PDB file of C-alpha atoms in Angstrom:
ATOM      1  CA  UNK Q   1      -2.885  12.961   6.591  1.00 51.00           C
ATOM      2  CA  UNK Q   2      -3.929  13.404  10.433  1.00 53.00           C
ATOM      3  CA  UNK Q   3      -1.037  13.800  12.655  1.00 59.00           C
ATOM      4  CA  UNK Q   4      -2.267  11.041  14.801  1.00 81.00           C
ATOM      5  CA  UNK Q   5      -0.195   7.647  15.513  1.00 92.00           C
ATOM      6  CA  UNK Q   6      -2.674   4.956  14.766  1.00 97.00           C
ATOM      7  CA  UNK Q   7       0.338   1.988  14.172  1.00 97.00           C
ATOM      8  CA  UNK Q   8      -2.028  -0.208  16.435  1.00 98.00           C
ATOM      9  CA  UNK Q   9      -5.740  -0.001  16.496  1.00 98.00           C
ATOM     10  CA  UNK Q  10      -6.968  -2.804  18.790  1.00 98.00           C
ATOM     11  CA  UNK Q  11     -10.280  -3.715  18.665  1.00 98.00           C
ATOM     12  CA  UNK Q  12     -11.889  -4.803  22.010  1.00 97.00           C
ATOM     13  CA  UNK Q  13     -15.582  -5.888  23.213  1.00 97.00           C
ATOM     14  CA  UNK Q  14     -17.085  -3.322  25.019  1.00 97.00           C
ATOM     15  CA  UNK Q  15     -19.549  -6.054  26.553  1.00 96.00           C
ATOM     16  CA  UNK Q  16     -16.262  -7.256  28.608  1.00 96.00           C
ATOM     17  CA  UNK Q  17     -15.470  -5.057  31.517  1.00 96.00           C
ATOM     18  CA  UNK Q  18     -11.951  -6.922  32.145  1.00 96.00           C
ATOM     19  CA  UNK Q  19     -10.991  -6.289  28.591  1.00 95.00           C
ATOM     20  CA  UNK Q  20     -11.817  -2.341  28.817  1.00 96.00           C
ATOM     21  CA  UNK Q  21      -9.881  -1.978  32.257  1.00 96.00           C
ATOM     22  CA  UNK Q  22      -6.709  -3.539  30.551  1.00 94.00           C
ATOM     23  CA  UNK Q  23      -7.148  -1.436  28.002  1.00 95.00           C
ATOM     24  CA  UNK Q  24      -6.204   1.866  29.699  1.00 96.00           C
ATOM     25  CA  UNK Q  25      -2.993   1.369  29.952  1.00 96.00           C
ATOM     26  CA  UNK Q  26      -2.435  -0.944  26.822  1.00 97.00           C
ATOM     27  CA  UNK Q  27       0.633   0.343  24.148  1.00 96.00           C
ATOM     28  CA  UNK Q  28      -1.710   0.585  21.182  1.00 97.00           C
ATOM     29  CA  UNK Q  29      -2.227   4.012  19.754  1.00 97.00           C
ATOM     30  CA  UNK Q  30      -5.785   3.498  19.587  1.00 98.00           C
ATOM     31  CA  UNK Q  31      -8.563   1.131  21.277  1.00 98.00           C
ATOM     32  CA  UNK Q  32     -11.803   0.659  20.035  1.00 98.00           C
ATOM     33  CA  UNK Q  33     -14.363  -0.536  22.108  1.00 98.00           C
ATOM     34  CA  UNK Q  34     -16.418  -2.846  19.648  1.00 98.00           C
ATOM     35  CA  UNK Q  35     -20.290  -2.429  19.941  1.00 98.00           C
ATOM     36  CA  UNK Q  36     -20.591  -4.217  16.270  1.00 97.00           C
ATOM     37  CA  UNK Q  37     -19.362  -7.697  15.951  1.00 93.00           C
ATOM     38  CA  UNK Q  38     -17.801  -9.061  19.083  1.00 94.00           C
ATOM     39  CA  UNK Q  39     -20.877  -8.042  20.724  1.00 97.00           C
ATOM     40  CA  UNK Q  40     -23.780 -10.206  21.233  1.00 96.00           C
ATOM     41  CA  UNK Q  41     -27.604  -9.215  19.974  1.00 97.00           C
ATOM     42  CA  UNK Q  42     -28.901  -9.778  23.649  1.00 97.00           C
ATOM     43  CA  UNK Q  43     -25.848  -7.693  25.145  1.00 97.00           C
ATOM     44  CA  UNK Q  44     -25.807  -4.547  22.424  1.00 98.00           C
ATOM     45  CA  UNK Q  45     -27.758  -2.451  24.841  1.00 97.00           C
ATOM     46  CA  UNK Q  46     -25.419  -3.561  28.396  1.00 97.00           C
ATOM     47  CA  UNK Q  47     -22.206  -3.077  26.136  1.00 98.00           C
ATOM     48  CA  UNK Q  48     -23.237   0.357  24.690  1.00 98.00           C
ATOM     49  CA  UNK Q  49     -24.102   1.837  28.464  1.00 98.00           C
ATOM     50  CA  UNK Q  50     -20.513   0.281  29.360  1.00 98.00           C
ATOM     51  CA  UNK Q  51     -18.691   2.241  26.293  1.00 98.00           C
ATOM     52  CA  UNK Q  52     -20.515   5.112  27.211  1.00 98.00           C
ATOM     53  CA  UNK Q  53     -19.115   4.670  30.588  1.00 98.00           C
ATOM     54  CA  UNK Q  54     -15.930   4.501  29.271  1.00 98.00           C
ATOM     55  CA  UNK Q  55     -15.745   7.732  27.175  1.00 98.00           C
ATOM     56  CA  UNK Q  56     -17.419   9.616  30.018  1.00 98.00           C
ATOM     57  CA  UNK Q  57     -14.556   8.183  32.940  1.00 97.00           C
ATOM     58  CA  UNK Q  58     -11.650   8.709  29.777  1.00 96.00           C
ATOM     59  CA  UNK Q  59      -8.045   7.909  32.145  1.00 95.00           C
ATOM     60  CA  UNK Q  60      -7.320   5.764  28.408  1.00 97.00           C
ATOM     61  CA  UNK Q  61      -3.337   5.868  27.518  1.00 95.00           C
ATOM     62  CA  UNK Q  62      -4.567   4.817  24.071  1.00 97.00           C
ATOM     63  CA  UNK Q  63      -6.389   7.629  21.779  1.00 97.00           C
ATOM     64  CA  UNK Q  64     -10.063   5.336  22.379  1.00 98.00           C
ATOM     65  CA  UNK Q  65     -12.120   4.996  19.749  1.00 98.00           C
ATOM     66  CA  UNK Q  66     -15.665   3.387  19.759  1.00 98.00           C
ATOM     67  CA  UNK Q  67     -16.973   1.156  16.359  1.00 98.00           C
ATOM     68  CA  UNK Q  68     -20.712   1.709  16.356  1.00 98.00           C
ATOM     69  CA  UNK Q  69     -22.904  -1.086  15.269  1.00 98.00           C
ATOM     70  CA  UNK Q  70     -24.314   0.210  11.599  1.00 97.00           C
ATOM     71  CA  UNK Q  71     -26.899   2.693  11.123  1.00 96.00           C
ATOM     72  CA  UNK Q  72     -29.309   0.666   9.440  1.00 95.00           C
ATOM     73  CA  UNK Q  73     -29.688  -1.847  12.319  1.00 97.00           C
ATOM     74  CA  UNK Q  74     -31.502  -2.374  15.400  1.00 97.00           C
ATOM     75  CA  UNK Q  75     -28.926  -0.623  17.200  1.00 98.00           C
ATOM     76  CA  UNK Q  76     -26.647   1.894  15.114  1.00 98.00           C
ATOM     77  CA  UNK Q  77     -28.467   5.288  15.688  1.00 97.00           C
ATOM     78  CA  UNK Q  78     -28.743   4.858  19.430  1.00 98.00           C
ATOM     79  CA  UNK Q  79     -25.021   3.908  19.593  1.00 98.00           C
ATOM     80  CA  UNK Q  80     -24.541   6.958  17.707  1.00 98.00           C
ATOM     81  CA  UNK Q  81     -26.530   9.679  20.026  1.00 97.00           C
ATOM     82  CA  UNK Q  82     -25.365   7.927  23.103  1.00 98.00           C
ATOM     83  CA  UNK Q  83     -21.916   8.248  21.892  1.00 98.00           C
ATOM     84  CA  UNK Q  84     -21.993  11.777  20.932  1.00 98.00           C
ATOM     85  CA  UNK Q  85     -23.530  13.177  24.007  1.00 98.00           C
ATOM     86  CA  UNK Q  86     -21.075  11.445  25.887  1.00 98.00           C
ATOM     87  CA  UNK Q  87     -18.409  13.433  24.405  1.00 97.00           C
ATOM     88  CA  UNK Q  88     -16.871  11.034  22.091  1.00 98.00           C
ATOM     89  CA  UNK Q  89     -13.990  11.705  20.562  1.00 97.00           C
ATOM     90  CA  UNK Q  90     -13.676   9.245  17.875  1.00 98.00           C
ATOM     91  CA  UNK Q  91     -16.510   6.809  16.067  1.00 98.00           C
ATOM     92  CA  UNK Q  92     -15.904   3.988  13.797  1.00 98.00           C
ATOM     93  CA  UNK Q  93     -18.387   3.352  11.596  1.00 98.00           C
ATOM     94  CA  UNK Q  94     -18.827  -0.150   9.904  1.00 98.00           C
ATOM     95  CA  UNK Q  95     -19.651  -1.389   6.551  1.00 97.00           C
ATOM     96  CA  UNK Q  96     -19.882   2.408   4.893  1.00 98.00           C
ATOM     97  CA  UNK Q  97     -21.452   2.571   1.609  1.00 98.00           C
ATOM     98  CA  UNK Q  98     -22.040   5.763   0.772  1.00 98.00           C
ATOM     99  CA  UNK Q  99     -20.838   9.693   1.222  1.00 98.00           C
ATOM    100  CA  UNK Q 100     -24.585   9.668   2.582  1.00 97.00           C
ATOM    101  CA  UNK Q 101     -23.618   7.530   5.501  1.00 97.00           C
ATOM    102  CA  UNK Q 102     -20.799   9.822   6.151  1.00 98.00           C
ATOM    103  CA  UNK Q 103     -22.850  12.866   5.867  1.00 97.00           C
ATOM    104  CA  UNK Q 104     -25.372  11.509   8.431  1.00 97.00           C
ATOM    105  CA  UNK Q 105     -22.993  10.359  10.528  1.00 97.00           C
ATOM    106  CA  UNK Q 106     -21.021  13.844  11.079  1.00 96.00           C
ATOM    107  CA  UNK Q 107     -24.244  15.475  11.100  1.00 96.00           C
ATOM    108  CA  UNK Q 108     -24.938  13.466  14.529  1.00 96.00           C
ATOM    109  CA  UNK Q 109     -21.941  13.384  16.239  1.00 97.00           C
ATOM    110  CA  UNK Q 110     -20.004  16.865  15.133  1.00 96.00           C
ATOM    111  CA  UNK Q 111     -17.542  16.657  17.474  1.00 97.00           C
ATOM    112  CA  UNK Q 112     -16.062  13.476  16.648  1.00 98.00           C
ATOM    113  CA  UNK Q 113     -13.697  11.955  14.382  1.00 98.00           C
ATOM    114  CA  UNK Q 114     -14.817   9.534  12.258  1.00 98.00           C
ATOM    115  CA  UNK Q 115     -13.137   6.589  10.675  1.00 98.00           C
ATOM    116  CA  UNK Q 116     -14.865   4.674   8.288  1.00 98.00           C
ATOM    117  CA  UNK Q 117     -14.498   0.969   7.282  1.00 98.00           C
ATOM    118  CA  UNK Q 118     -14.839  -0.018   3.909  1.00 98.00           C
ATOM    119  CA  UNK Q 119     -15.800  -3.710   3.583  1.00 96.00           C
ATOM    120  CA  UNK Q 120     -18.190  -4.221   1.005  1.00 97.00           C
ATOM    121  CA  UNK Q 121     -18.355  -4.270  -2.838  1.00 97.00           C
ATOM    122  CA  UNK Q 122     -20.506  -1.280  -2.742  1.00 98.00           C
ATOM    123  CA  UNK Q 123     -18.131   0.509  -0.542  1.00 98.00           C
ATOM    124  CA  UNK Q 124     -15.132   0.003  -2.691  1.00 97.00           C
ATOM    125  CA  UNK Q 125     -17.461   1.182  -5.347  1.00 97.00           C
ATOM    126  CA  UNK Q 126     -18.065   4.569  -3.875  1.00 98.00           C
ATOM    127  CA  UNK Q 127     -14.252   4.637  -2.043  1.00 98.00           C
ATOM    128  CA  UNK Q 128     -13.475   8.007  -3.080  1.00 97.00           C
ATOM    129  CA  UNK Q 129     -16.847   9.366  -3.019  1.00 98.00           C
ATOM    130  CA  UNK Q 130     -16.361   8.289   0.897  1.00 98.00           C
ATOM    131  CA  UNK Q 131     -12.638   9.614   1.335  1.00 98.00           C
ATOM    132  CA  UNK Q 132     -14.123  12.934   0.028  1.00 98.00           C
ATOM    133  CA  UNK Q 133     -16.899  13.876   2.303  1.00 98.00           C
ATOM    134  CA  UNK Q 134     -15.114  15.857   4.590  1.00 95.00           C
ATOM    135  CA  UNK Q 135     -16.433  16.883   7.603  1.00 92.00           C
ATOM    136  CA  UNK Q 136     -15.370  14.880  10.559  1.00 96.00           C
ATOM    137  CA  UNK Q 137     -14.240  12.038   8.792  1.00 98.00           C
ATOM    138  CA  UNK Q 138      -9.933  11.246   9.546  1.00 98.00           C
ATOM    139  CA  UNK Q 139      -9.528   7.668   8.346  1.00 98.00           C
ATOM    140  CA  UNK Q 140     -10.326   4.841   6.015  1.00 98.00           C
ATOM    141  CA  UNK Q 141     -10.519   1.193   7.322  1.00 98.00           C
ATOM    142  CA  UNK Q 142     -10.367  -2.149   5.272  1.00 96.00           C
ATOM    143  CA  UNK Q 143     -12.443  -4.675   6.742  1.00 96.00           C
ATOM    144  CA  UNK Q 144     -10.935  -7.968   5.662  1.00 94.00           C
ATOM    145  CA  UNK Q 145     -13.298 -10.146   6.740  1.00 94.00           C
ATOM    146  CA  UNK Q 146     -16.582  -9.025   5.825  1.00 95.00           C
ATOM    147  CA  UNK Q 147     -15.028  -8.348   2.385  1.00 95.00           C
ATOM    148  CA  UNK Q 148     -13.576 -11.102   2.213  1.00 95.00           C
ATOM    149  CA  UNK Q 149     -17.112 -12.966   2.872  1.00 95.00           C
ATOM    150  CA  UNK Q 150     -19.218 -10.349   0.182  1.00 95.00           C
ATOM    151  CA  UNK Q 151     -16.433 -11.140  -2.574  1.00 94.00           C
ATOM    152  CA  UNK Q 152     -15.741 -15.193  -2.394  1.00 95.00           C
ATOM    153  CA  UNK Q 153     -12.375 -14.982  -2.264  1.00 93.00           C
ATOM    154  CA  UNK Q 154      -9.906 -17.543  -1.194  1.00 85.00           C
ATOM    155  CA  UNK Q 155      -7.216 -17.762   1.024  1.00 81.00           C
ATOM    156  CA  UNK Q 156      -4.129 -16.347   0.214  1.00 85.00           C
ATOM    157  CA  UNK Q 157      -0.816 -15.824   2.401  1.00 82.00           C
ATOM    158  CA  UNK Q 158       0.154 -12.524   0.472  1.00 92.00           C
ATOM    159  CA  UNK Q 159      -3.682 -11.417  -0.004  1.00 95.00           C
ATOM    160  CA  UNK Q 160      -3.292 -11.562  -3.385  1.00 95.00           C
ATOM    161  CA  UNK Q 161      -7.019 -11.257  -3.949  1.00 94.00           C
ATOM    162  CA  UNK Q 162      -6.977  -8.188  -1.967  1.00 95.00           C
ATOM    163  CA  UNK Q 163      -3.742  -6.243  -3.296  1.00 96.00           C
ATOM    164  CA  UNK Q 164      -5.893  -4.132  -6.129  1.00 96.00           C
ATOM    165  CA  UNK Q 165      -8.097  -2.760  -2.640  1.00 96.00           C
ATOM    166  CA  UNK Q 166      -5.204  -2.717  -0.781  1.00 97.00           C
ATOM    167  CA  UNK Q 167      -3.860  -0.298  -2.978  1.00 98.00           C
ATOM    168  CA  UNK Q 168      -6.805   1.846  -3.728  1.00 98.00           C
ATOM    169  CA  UNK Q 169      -7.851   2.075  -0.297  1.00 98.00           C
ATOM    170  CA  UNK Q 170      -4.401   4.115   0.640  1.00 98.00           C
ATOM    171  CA  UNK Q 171      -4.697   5.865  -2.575  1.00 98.00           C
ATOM    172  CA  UNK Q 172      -8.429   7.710  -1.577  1.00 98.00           C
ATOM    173  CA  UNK Q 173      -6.874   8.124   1.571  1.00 98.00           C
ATOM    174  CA  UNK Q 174      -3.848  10.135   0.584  1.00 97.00           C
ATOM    175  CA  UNK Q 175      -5.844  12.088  -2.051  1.00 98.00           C
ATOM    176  CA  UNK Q 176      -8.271  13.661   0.900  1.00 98.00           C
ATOM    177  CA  UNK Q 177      -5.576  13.572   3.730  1.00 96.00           C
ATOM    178  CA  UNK Q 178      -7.246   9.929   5.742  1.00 98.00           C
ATOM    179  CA  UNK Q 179      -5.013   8.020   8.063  1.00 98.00           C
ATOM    180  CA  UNK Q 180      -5.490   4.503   6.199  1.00 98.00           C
ATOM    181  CA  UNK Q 181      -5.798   1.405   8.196  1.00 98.00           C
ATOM    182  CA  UNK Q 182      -5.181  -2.110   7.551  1.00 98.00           C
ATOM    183  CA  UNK Q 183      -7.179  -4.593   8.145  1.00 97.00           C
ATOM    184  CA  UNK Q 184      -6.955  -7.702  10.973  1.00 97.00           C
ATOM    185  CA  UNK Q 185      -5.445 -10.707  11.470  1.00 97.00           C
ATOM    186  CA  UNK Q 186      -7.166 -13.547  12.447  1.00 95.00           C
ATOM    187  CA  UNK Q 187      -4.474 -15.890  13.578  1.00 95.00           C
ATOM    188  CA  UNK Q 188      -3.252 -14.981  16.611  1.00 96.00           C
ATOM    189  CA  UNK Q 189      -0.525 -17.374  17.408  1.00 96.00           C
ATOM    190  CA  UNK Q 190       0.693 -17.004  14.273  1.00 97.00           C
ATOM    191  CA  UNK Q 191       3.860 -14.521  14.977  1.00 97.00           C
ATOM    192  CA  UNK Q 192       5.925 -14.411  11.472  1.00 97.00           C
ATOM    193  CA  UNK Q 193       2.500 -14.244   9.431  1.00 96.00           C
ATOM    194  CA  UNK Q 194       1.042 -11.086  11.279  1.00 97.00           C
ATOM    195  CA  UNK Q 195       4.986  -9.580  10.909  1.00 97.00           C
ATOM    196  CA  UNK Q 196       4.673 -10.531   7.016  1.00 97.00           C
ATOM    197  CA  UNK Q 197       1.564  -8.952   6.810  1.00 97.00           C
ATOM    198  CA  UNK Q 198       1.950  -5.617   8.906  1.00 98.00           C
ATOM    199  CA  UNK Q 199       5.111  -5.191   6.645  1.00 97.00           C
ATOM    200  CA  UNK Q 200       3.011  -5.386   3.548  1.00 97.00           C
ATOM    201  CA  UNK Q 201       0.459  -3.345   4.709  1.00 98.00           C
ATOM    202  CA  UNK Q 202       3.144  -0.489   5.720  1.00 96.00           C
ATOM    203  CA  UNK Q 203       4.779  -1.154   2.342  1.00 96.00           C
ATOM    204  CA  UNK Q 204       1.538  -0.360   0.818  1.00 98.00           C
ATOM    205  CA  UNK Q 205       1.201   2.513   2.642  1.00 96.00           C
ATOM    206  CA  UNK Q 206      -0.837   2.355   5.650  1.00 98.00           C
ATOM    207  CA  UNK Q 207      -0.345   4.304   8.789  1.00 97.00           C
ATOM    208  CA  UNK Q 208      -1.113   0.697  11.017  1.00 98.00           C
ATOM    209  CA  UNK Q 209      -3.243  -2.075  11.219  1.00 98.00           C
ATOM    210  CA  UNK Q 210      -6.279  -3.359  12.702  1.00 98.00           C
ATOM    211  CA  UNK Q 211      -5.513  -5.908  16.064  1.00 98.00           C
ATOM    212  CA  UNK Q 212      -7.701  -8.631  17.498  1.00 97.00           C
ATOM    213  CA  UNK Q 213      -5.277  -9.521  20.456  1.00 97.00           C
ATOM    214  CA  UNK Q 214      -3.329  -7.637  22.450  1.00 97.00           C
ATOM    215  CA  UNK Q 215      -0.530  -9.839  21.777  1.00 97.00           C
ATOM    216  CA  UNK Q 216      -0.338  -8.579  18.482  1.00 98.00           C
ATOM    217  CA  UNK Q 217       0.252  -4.643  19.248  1.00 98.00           C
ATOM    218  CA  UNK Q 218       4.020  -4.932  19.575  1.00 97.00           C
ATOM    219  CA  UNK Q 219       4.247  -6.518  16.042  1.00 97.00           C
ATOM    220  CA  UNK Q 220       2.142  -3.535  14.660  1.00 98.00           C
ATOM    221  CA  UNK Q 221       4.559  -1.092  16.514  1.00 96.00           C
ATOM    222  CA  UNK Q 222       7.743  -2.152  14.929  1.00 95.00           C
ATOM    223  CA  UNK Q 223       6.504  -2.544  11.746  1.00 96.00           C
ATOM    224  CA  UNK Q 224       4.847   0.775  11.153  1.00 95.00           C
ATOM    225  CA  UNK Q 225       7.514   2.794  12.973  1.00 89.00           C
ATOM    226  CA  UNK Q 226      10.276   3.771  11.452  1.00 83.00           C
ATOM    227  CA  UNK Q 227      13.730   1.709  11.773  1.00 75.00           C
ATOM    228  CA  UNK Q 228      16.602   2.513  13.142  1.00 76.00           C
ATOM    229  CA  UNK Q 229      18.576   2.842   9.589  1.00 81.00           C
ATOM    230  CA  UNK Q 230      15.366   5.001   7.808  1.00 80.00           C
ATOM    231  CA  UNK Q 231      15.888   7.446  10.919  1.00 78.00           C
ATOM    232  CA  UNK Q 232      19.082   7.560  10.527  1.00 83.00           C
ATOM    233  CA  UNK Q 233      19.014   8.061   6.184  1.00 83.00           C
ATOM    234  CA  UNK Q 234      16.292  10.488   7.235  1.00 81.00           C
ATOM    235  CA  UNK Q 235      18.597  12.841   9.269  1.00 87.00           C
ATOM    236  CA  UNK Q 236      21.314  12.537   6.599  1.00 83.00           C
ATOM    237  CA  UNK Q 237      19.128  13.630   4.319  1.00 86.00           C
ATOM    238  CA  UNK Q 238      18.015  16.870   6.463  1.00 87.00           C
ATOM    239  CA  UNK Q 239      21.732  17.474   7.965  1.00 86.00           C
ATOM    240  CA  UNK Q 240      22.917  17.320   3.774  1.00 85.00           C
ATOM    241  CA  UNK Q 241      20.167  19.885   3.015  1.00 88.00           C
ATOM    242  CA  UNK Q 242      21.405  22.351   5.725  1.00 88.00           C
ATOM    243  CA  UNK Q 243      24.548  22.340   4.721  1.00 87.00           C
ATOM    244  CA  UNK Q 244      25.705  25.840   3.349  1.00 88.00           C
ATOM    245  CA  UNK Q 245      26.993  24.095   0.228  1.00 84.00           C
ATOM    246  CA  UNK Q 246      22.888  22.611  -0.504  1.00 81.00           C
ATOM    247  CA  UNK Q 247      21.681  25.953  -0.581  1.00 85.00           C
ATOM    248  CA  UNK Q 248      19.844  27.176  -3.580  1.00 82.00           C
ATOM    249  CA  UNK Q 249      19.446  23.880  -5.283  1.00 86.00           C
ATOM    250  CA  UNK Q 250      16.818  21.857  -5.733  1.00 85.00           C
ATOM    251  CA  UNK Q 251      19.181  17.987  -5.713  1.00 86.00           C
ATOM    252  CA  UNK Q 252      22.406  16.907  -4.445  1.00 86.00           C
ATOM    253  CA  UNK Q 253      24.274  13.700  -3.522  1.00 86.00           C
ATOM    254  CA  UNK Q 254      24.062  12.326  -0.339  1.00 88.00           C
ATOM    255  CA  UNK Q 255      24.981   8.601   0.626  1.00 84.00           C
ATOM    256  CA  UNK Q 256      26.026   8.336  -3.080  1.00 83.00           C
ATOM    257  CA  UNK Q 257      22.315   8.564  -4.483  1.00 85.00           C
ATOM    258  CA  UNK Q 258      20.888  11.982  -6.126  1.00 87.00           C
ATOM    259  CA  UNK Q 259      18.307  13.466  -3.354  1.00 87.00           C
ATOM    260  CA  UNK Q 260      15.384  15.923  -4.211  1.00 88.00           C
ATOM    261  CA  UNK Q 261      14.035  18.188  -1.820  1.00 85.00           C
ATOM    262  CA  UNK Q 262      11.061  15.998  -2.029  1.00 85.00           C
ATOM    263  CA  UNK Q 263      13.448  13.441  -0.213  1.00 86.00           C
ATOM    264  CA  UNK Q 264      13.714  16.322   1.990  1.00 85.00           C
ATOM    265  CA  UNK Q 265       9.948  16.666   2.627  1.00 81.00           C
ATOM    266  CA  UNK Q 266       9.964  13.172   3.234  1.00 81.00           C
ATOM    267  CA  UNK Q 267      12.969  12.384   5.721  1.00 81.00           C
ATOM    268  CA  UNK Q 268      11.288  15.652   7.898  1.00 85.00           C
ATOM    269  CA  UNK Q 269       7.690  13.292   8.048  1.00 81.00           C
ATOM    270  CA  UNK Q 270       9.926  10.134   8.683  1.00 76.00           C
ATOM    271  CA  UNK Q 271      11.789  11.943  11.423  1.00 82.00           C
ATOM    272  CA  UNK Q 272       8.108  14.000  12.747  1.00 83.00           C
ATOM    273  CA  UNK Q 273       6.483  10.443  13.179  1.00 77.00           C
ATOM    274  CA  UNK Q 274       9.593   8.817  15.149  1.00 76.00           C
ATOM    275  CA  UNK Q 275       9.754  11.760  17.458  1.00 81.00           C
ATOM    276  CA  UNK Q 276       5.983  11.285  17.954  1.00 77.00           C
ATOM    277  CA  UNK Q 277       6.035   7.520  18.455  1.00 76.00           C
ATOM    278  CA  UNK Q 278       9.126   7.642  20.801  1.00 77.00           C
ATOM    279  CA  UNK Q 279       7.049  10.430  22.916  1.00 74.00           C
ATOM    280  CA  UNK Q 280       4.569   7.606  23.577  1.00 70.00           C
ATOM    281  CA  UNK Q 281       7.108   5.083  25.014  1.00 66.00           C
TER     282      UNK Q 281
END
């Protein structure tokens, strides 16, 4: 899994000048300047020069991130080239079907990351075809909506519908070493539900979740970092494994549970990715 913090990835219009100023110095561990779908047909062309603009100026506190508008339209290859002579350093690519699409997509742009969001049937057909291509690809996405739309589901406070994708989705990512990210919430005033949620997704396994508001990048924060009592379990863990009495063996007792040094492994990533995410405060 890329060493990256992606806890928030806020997603904002690249046709809105305001909105990419603000988001220089925004908390999220990644912004994505949105060419696809909060982007007009008339202003694809004004909104692709201005995240061009963008990557070339940089100044972003946030690791930025532009989502491309898909290959097969009007726009997607031009986003692409423009993207990657600008110097890019990260591409998300919507509605990925196939390793193909990955393939052509690192092929034009090989010196940027790629994410890819999965948010078709087709897509979750192919998932670890996808998670396997290699290259420059670094992260799965779930796109809620648009599958949401392609499979009929219906509304569901726990995502039920969603919980078998949910699953899989982290799955191909941890098999090929992906960051995975959930997908967005659409309410926006809705402050317990996007908490619920970002828990779920993090107790699914996702490294963070997909924003629509900047309002919602504090919620995302907290709930993919660790707490306060994992950290400190974590360095019980490490401190019990030091000890001169843990040497040599492969479990002992700490906290009155049995502990394997792959609770060791574990409590060192916990520890690696609160160090990281209390570097960024």
């Amino acid at each position: 899994m890329s060493g990256e913090l992606a806890r928030s990835v806020l997603y904002l219009p690249a046709s809105n000048a305001r909105a990419i100023e603000k988001a220089r110095n925004l908390d999220c561990d990644v912004a994505v300047l949105d060419l696809e779908d909060a982007v007009a047909p008339e202003a694809k062309i004004e909104a692709r020069v201005a995240a061009v603009a963008a990557v070339k100026a940089g100044g972003f506190r946030p690791r930025l991130g532009v989502r491309i508008n898909a290959l097969d339209t009007d726009w997607g290859e031009d986003d692409l080239d423009a993207l990657a002579q600008a110097g890019a350093g990260l591409i998300v690519a919507p509605k990925v079907e196939t390793v193909e699409t990955v393939y052509a997509l690192s092929a034009r742009a090989p010196d940027a990351a790629l994410w890819a969001m999965i948010e078709t049937p087709r897509g979750l057909i192919a998932l670890n075809e996808i998670a396997a291509a290699g290259g420059g690809l670094q992260g799965l996405m779930l796109g809620v909506n648009d599958l949401a739309k392609a499979l009929g589901t219906g509304a569901s406070p726990d995502r039920e519908p969603f919980k078998p994708w949910l699953a899989a989705l982290v799955v191909a990512a941890r098999a090929h070493g992906l960051l995975a990210i959930d997908g967005v919430f659409n309410r926006i005033e809705d402050v317990d539900g996007l908490a619920a949620e970002a828990a779920q997704g993090r107790l699914y396994g996702f490294d963070g979740k997909s924003l629509i508001h900047p309002s919602q990048i504090a919620a995302a924060n907290a709930a993919f970092a660790p707490s306060e009592a994992e950290v400190q379990a974590a360095q019980a863990v490490v401190a019990a494994f030091a000890a001169p009495e843990a040497e040599g063996r492969g479990a002992i007792r700490v906290g009155g549970a049995m502990v394997e040094r792959l609770h060791l492994g574990q409590a060192e990533a916990l520890l690696a990715r609160h160090a990281e995410a209390t570097n960024r405060r």
